[in-house]
PDB file of C-alpha atoms in Angstrom:
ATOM      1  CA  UNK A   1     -37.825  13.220  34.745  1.00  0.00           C
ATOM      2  CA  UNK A   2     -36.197  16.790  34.933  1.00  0.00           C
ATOM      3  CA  UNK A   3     -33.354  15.675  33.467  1.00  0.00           C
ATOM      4  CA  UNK A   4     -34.906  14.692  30.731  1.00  0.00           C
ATOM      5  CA  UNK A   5     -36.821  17.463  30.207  1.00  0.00           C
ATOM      6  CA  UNK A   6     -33.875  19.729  30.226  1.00  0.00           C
ATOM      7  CA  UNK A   7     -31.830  17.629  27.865  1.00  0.00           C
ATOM      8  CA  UNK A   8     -35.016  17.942  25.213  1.00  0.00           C
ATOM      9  CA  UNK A   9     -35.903  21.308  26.181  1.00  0.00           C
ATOM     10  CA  UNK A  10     -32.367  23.384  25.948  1.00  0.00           C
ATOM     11  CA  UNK A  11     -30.477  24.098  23.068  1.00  0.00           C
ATOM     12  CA  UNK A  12     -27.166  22.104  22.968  1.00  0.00           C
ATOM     13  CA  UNK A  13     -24.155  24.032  23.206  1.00  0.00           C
ATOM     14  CA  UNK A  14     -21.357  24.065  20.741  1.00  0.00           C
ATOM     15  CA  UNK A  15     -17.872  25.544  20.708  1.00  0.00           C
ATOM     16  CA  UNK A  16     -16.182  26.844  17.427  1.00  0.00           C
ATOM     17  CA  UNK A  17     -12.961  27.959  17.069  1.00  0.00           C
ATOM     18  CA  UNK A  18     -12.423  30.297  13.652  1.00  0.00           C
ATOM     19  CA  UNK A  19      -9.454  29.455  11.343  1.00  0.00           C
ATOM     20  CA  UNK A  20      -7.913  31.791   8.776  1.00  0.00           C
ATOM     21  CA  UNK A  21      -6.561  30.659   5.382  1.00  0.00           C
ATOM     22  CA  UNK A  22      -3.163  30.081   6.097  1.00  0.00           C
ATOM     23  CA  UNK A  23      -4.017  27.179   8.788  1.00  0.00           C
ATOM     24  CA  UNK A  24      -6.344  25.677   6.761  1.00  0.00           C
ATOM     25  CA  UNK A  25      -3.401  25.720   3.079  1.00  0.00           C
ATOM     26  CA  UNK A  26      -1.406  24.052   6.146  1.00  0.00           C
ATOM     27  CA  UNK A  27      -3.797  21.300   7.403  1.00  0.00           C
ATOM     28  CA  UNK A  28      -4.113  20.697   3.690  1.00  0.00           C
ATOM     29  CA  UNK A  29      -1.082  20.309   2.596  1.00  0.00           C
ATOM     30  CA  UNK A  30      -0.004  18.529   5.542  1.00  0.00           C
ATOM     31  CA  UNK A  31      -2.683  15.902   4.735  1.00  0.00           C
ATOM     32  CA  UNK A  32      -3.311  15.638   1.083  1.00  0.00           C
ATOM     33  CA  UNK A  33      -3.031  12.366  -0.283  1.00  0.00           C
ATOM     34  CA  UNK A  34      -0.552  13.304  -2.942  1.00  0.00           C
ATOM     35  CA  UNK A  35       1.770  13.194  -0.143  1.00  0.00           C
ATOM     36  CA  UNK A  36       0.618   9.969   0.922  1.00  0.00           C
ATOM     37  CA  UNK A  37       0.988   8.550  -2.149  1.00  0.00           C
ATOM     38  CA  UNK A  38       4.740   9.615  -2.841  1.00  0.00           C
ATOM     39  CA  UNK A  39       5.583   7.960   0.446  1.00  0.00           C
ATOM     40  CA  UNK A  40       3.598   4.512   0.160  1.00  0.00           C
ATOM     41  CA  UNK A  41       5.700   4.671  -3.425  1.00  0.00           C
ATOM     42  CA  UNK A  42       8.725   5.496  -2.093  1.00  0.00           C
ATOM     43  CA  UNK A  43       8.605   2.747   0.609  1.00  0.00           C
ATOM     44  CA  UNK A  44       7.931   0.134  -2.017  1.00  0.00           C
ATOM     45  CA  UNK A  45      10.684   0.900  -4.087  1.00  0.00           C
ATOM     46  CA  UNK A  46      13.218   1.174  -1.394  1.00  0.00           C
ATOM     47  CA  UNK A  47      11.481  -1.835   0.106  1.00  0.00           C
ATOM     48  CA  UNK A  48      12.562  -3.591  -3.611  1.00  0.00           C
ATOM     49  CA  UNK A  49      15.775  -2.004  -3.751  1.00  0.00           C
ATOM     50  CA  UNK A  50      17.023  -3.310  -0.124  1.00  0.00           C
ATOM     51  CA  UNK A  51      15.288  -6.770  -0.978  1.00  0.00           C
ATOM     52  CA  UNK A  52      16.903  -6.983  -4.736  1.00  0.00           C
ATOM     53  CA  UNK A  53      20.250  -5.825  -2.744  1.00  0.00           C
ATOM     54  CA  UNK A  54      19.893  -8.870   0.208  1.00  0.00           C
ATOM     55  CA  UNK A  55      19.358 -11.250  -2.993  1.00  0.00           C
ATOM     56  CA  UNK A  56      22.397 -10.362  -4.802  1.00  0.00           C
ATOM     57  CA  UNK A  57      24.447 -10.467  -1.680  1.00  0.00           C
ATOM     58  CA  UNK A  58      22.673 -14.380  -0.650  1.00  0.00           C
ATOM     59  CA  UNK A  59      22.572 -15.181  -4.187  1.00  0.00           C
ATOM     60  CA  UNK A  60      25.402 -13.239  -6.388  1.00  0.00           C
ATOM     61  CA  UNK A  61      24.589 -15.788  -9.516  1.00  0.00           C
ATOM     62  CA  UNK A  62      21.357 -14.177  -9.290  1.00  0.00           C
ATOM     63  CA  UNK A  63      20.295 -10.497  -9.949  1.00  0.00           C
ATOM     64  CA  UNK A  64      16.601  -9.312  -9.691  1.00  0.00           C
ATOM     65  CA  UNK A  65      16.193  -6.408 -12.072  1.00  0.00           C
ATOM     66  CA  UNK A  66      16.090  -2.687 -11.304  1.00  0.00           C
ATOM     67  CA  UNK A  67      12.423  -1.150 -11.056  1.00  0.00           C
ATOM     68  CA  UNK A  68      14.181   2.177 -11.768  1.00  0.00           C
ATOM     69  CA  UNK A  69      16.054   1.838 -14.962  1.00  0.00           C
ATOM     70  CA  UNK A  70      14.832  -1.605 -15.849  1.00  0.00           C
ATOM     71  CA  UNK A  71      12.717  -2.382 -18.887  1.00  0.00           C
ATOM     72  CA  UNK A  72      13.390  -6.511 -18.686  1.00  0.00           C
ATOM     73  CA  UNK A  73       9.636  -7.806 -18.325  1.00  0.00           C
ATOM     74  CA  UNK A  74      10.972 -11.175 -18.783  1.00  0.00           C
ATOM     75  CA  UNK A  75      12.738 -11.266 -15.941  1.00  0.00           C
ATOM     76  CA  UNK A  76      11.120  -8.626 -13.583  1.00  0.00           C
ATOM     77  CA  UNK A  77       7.426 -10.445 -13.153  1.00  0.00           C
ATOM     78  CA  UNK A  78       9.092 -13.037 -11.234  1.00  0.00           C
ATOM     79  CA  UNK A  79      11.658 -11.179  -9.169  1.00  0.00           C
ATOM     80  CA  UNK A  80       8.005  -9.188  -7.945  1.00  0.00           C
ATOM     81  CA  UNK A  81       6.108 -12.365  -7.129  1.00  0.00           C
ATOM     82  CA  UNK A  82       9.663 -13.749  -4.933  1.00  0.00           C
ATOM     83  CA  UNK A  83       9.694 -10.377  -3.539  1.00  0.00           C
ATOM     84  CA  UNK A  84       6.221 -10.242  -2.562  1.00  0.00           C
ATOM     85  CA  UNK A  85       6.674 -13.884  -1.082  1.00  0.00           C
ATOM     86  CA  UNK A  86       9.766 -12.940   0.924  1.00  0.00           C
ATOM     87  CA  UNK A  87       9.314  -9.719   2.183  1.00  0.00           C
ATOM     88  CA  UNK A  88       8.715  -9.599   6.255  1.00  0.00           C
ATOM     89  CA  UNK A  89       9.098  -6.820   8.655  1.00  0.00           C
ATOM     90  CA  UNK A  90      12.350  -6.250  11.125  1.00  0.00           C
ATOM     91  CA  UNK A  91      10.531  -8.486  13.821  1.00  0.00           C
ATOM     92  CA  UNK A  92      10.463 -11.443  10.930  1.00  0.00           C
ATOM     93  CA  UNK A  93       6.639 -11.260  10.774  1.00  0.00           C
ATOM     94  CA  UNK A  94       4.663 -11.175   7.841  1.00  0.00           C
ATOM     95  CA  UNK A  95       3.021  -7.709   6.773  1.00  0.00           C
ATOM     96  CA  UNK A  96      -0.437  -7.394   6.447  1.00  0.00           C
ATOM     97  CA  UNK A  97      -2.530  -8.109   3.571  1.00  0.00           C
ATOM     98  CA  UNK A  98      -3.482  -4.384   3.439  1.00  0.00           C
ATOM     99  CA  UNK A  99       0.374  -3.534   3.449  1.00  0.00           C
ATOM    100  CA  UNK A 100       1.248  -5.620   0.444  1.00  0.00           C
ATOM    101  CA  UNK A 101      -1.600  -3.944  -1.221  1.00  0.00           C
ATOM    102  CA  UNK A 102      -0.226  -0.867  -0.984  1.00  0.00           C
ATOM    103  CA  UNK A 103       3.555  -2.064  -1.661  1.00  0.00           C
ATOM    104  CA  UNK A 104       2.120  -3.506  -4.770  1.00  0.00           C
ATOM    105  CA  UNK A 105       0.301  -0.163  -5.750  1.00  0.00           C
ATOM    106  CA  UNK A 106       3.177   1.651  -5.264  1.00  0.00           C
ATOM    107  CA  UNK A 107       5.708  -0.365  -7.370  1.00  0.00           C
ATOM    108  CA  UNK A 108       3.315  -0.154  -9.898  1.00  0.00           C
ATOM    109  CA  UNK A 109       3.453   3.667  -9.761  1.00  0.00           C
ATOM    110  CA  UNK A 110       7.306   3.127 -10.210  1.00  0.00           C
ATOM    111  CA  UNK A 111       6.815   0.533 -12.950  1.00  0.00           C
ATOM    112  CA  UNK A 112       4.230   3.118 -14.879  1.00  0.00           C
ATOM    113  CA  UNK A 113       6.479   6.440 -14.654  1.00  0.00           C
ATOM    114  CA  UNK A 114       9.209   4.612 -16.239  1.00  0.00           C
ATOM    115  CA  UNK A 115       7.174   3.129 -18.867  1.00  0.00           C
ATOM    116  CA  UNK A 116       3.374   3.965 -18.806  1.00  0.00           C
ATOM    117  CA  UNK A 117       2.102   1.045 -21.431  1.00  0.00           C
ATOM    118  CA  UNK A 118       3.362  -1.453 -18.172  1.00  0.00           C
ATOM    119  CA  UNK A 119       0.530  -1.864 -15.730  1.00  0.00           C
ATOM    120  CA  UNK A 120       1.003  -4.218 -12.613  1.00  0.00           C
ATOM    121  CA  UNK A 121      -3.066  -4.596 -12.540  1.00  0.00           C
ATOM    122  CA  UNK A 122      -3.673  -4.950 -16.589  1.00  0.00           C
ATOM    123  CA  UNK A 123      -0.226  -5.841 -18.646  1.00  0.00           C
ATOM    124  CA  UNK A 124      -0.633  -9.611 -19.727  1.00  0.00           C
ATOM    125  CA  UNK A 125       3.075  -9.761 -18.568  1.00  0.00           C
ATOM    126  CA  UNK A 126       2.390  -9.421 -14.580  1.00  0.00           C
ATOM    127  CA  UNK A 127      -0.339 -12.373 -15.036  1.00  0.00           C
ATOM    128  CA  UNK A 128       1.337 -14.907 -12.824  1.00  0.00           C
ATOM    129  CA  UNK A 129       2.464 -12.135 -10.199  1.00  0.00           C
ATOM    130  CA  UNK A 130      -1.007 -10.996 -10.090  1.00  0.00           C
ATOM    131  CA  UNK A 131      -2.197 -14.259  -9.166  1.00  0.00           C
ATOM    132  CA  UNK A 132       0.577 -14.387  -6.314  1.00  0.00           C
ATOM    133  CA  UNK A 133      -0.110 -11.555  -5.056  1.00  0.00           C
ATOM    134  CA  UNK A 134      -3.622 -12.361  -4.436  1.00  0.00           C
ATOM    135  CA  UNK A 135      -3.041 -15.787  -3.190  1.00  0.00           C
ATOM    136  CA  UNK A 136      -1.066 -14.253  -0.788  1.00  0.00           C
ATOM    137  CA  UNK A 137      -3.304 -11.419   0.455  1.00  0.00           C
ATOM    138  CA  UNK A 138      -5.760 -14.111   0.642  1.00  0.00           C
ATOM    139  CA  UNK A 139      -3.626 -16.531   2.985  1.00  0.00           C
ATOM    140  CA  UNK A 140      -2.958 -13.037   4.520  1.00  0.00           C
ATOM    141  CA  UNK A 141      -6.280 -12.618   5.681  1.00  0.00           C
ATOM    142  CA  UNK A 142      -6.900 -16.107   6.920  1.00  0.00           C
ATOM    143  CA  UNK A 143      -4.661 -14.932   9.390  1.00  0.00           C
ATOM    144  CA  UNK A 144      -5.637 -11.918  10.688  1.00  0.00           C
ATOM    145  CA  UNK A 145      -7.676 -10.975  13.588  1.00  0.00           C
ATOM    146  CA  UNK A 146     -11.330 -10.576  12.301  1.00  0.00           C
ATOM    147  CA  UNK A 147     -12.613  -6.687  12.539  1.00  0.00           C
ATOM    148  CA  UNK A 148      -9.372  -5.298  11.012  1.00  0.00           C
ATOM    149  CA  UNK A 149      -9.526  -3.680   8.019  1.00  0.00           C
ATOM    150  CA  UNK A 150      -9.514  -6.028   4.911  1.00  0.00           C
ATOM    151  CA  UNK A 151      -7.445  -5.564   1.704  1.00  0.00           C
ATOM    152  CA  UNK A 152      -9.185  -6.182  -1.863  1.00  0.00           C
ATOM    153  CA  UNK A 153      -7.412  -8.455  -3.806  1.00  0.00           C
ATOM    154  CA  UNK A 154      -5.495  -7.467  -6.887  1.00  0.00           C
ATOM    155  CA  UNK A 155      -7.813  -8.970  -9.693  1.00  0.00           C
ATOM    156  CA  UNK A 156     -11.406  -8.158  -9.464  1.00  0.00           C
ATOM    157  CA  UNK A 157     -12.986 -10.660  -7.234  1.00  0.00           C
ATOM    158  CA  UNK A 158     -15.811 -12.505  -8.706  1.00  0.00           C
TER     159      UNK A 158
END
């Protein structure tokens, strides 16, 4: 009964430690999610660029387009939906749903600096990878263990 008293009655204690400008500009920079962003895009593209690379070499008759320099939306909707199908990591085990998310978000980023009219989520061209995509992050989350963090699917969901 004491105890209780005394955890009611007395003020709680709290420790502060002051922090000057420059420490917080560092913790800032260090975490804003500009810098986040750049690398989630820049492990998508070089993510593409290995995969297109492996292709060529397994399949020289065949030769996925450039995200960088290429404008050929005839060609590049489907090289994204096989690469989205194919991709695994070094252990040969699919990546999660919330990983090909982001892979896809940050191609689009690519696909949008190079030509801002193309849009991954919108362009009437990327229709049929849209819809792999998102039957993949939805087999994708069949399989994952239930309390981790779920990706959205590309499309609106209904």
């Amino acid at each position: 009964l004491l105890y209780l008293f005394l955890w009611f009655v007395l003020p709680v204690v709290r420790s502060f430690k002051e922090v000057d400008d420059a420490e917080l500009k560092e913790m800032y920079e260090a975490s804003t999610p500009a810098n986040n962003t750049q690398k989630s895009t820049d492990t998508a593209v070089n993510l593409y660029t290995q995969w297109r690379e492996w292709k060529i070499g397994s399949h020289p008759s065949r030769h996925p387009p450039p995200l960088l320099t290429s404008k050929d939306y005839e060609h590049l909707p489907g090289a994204l939906t096989q690469f989205f199908s194919e991709i695994r990591k070094v252990d040969d085990t699919m990546y999660r749903a919330n990983t090909i998310k982001v892979y896809y978000a940050g191609i689009n980023r690519m696909i949008k600096e190079s030509d801002p009219a193309m849009d991954l989520y919108n362009s009437p061209e990327f229709a049929g990878t849209r819809k792999s995509v998102d039957m993949l992050i939805g087999k994708l989350r069949k399989t994952e263990t239930p309390g981790t963090k779920r990706a959205m699917m590309v499309t609106k969901e209904r």
